[in-house]
XYZ file of C-alpha atoms in Angstrom:
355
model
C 93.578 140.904 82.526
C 90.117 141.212 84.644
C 87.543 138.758 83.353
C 84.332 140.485 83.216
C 81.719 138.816 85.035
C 77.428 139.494 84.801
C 76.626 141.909 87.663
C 73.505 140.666 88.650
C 71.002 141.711 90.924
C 68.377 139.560 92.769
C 64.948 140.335 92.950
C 62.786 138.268 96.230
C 64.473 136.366 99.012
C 61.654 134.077 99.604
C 62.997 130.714 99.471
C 63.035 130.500 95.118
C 64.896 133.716 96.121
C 67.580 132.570 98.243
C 67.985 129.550 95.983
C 68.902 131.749 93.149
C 70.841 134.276 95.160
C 73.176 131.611 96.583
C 73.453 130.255 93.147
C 74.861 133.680 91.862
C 76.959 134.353 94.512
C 78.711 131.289 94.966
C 78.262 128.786 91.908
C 78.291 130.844 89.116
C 81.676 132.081 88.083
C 81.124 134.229 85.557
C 78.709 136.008 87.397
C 78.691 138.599 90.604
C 75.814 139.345 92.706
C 75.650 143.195 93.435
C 72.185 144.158 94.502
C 69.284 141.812 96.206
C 65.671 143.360 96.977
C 62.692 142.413 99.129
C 60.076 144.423 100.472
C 59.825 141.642 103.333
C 62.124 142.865 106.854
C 62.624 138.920 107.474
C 63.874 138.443 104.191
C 66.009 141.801 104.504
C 67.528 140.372 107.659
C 68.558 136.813 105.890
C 70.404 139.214 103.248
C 72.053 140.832 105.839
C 73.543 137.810 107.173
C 74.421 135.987 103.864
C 74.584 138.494 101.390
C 76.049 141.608 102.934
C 78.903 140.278 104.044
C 79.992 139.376 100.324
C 79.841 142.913 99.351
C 75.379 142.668 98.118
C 73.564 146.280 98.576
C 70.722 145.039 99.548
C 67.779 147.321 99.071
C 63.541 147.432 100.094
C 62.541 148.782 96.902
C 62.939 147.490 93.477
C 63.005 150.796 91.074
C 65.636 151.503 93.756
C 67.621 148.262 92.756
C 67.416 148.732 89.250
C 69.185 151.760 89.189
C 72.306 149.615 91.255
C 75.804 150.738 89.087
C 76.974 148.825 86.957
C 73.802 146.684 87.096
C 73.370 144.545 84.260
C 71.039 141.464 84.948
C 68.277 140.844 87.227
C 67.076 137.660 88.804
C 63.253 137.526 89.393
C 61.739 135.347 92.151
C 59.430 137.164 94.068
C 55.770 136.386 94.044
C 54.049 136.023 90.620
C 51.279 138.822 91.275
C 54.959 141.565 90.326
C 56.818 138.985 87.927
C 55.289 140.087 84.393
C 55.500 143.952 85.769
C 59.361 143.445 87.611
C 60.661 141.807 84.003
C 58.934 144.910 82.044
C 60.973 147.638 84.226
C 64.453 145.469 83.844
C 63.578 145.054 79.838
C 63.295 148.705 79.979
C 66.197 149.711 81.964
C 67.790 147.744 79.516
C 68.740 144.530 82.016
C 68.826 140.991 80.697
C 66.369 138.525 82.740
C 66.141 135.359 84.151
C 62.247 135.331 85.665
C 61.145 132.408 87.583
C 58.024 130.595 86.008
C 55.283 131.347 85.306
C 55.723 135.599 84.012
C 51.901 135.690 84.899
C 49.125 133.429 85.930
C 47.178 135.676 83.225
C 48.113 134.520 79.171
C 47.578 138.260 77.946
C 49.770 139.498 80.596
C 52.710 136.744 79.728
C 51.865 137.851 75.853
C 52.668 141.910 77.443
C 55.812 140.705 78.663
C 56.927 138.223 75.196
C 56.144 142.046 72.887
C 58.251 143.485 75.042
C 61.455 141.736 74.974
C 60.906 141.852 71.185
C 62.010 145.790 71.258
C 64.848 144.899 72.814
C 66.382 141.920 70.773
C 70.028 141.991 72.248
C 68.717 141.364 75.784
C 68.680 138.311 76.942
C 64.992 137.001 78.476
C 64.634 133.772 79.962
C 61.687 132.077 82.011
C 63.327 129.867 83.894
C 61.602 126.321 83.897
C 64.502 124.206 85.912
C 63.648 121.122 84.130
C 65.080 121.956 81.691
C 68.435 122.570 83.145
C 68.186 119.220 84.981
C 70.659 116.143 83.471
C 68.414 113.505 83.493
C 65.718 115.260 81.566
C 68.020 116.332 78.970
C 69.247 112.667 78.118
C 65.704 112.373 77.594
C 65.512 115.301 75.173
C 68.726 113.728 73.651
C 67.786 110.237 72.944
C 64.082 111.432 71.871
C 66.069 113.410 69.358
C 68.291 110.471 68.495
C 65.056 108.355 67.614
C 65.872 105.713 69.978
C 61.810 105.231 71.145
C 60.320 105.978 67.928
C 57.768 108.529 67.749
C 57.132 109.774 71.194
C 52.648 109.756 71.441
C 52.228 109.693 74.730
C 53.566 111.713 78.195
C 52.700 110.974 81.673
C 54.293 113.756 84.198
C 53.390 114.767 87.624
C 54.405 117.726 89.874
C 53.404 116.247 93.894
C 54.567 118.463 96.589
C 55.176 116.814 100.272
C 52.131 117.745 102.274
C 52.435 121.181 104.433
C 50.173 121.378 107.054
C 50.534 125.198 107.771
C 47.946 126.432 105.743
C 50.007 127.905 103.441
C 49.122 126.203 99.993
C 45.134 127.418 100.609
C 46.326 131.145 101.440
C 49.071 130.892 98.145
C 45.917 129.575 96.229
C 44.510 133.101 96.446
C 47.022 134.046 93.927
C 49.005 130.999 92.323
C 46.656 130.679 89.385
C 45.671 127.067 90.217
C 47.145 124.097 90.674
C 47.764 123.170 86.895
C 49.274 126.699 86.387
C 51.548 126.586 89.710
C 52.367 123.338 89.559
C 51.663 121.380 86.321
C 53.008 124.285 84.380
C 56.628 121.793 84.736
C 54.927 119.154 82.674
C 53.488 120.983 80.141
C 56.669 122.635 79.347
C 58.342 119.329 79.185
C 55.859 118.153 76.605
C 56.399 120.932 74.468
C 60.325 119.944 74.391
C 59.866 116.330 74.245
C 56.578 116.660 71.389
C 57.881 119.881 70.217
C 56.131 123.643 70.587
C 54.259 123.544 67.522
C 51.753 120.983 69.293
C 48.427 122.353 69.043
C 45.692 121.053 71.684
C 42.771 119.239 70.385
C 41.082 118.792 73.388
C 41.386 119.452 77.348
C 39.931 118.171 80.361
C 40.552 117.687 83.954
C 38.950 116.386 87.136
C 40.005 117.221 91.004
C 39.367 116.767 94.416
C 40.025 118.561 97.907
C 41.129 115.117 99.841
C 43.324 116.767 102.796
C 42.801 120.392 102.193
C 39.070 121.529 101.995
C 39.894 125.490 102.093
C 41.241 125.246 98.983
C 37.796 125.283 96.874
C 37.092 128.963 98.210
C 39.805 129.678 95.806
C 37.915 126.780 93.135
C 41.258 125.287 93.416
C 42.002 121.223 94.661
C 45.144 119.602 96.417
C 44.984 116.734 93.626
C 44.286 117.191 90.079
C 44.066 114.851 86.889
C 44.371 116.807 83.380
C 44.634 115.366 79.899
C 45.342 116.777 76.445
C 45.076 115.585 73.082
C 46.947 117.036 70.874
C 45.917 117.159 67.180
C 49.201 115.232 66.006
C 47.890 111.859 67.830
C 49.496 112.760 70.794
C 48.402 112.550 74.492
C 50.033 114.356 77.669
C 48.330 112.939 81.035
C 48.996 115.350 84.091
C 48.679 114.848 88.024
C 49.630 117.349 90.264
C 49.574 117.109 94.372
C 49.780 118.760 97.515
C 49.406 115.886 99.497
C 52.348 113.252 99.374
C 53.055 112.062 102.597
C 56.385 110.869 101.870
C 58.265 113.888 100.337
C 58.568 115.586 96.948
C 57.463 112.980 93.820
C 58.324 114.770 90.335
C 58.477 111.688 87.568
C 58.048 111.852 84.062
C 57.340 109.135 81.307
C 57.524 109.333 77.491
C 56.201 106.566 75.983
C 57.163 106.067 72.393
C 56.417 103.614 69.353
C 59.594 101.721 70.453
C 60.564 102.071 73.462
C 59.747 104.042 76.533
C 61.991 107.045 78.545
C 61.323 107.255 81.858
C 62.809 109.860 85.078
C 62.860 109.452 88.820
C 60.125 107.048 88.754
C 61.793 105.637 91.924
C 62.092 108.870 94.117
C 65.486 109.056 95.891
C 66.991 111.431 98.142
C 70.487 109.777 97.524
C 71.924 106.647 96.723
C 71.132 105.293 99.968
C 68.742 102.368 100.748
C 68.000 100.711 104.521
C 67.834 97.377 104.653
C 66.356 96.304 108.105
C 63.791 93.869 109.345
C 60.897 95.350 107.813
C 62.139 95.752 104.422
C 64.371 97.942 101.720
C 63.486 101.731 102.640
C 64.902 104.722 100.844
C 64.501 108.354 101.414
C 62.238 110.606 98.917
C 63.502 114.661 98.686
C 61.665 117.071 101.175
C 60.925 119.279 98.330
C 61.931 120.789 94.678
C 65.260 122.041 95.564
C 65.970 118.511 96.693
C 65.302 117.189 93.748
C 66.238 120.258 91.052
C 68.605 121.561 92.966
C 71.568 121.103 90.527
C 69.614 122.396 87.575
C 69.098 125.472 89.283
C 72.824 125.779 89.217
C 73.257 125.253 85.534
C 70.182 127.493 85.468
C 72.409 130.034 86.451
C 75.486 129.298 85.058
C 73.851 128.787 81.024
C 71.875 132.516 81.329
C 75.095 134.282 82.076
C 77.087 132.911 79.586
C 74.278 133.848 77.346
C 74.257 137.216 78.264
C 77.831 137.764 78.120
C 79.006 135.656 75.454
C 75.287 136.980 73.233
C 74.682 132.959 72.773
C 71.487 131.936 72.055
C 68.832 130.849 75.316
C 68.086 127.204 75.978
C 64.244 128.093 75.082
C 61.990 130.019 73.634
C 60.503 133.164 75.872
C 57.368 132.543 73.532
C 56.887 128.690 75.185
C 56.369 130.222 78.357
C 53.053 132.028 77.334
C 52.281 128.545 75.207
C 52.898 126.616 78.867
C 50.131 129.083 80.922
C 47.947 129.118 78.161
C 47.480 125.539 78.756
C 47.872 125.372 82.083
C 44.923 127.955 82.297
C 43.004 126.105 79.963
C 43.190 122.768 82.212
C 42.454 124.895 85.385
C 38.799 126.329 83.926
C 38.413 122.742 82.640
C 38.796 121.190 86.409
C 37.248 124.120 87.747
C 33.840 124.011 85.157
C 33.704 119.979 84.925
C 33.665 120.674 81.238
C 35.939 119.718 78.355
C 37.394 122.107 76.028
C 37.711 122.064 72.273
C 39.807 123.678 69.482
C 40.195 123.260 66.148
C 43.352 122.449 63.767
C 45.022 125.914 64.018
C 44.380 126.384 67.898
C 41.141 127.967 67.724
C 38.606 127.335 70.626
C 35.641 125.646 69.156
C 32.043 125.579 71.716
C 31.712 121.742 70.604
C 33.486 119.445 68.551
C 32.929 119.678 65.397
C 31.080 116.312 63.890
């Protein structure tokens, strides 16, 4: 008896992309990859070497892809300018949809995309925020839940990138939505899990400087970045974000609660491995994300098609992804204006606080 597998097809081949198409292909077993686009001839070429061969169509346009027989998922990781419009034309081609964070750097554009998944409540719509996939941060989640550190009041989380010295942070700045949205848009989604969605802000501000990377304020963005919220249950969520860590990839969280504290990969690793030579202990730190996340990826992958095939409920809700930008956004006009933003005990933004 054939076991019917998710025919998926893959949207961008950039290196998100690739991630995600090797996932399908190879580490998800319920799942087949059929179709992969990209309007890029370099990233064509890649497919044709590691895709083709395993029976992907690989096509330059996506309307093209959509209409792939037999299609019935699509995997979006192209560039974020196309993500809210590339998850609208799967929704209504009727395709479930795993989108890679964030649907848009714009909050009424991520609120388009939220309405219209609602008119088509058997598909399955997913914003995929790894961390969430990742095993450490769910025994987090877990213990949290099992009360073991109290009430959790404060979060300390930080997205820092290795730093690239090819310029091409400043040109992605032109489009990324800011560092807090690009980058810190991790952590705030964590906090919402770990202090729970119905959080509302009370206040947000954030400060930033251009230490290695001075191109970057033609596009008022920074390669370092402080934010802080406080949230109107008596909880706080501090935020850094960098471009500029010499040593490698440096993603650590910290949930501090009123009896104990949770802590993950405050001690970077690449492996298991530490040197011990003349000079001292050294370990290796990851390059970047996928050396770090790379796993979750793969459960990613592997928890969105059993949802689609076995109609199971989604790990989170689409509606947290809007909630995430929102406040992403919110910390970026804070860093960008020097000014710190109020709302009152329903969400509303307030000029000043009220007295």
């Amino acid at each position: 008896m054939a076991v019917q597998k998710l025919k998926v097809g893959m949207a961008g081949l950039g290196r998100v992309g690739k991630l995600h198409a090797i996932n399908f292909l190879h580490r998800t077993p319920r799942a087949e990859l059929v179709a992969a686009f990209s309007p890029d001839p370099a990233e064509i070429a890649w497919g044709r070497q590691n895709l083709e061969p395993y029976g992907v169509t690989l096509y330059d346009n996506y309307d093209k892809m959509l209409e792939h027989p037999g299609l019935m998922a699509v995997a979006i990781g192209t560039a974020t300018p196309v993500h809210a419009e590339e998850t609208i034309k799967a929704i209504d081609r009727d395709l479930h949809v795993l989108c890679e964070k964030p649907l848009s750097t714009d909050v009424e554009v991520c609120k388009s995309v939220v309405n219209k998944a609602r008119t088509k409540p058997h598909l399955k719509v997913m914003c995929g925020f790894s961390r969430r996939f990742d095993e450490s941060y769910r025994e987090v989640y877990d213990k949290i839940s099992q009360g073991l550190i109290g009430r959790p009041s404060v979060l300390r989380s930080q997205t820092c990138d290795k730093h690239d010295t090819s310029g091409f942070y400043v040109a992605y700045s032109a489009w990324s939505g800011g560092v807090f949205v690009d980058m810190s848009v991790h952590d705030i989604d964590l906090t919402l899990w770990f202090f729970g969605d119905d959080v509302v802000p009370k206040t947000i501000s954030a400060y930033g400087i251009t230490a290695v990377q001075p191109e970057l304020k033609k596009f008022n963005d920074y390669d370092n970045a402080v934010g802080v919220v406080e949230f109107h249950n008596g909880k706080i969520a501090y935020y850094y974000c960098s471009r500029m860590m010499a040593h490698g990839q440096e993603d650590t969280t910290e949930v501090i609660g009123t009896e104990g504290k949770l802590s993950v990969n405050c001690n970077p690793q690449r492996n298991l491995v530490n040197f011990y030579h003349p000079g001292g202990i050294t370990r290796e730190a990851p390059s970047n994300f996928i050396g770090r996340f790379g796993p979750a990826f793969v459960t990613e992958a592997n928890e969105f098609t059993a949802a689609c095939l076995d109609n199971t409920p989604l790990p989170m809700k689409l509606s947290n992804a809007v909630k995430a930008v929102e406040i992403g956004a919110y910390l970026q006009e804070a860093l960008v204006t020097g000014k710190q933003i109020h709302f009152d005990e329903i969400g509303r933004r307030m000029e000043r606080a009220q007295i």
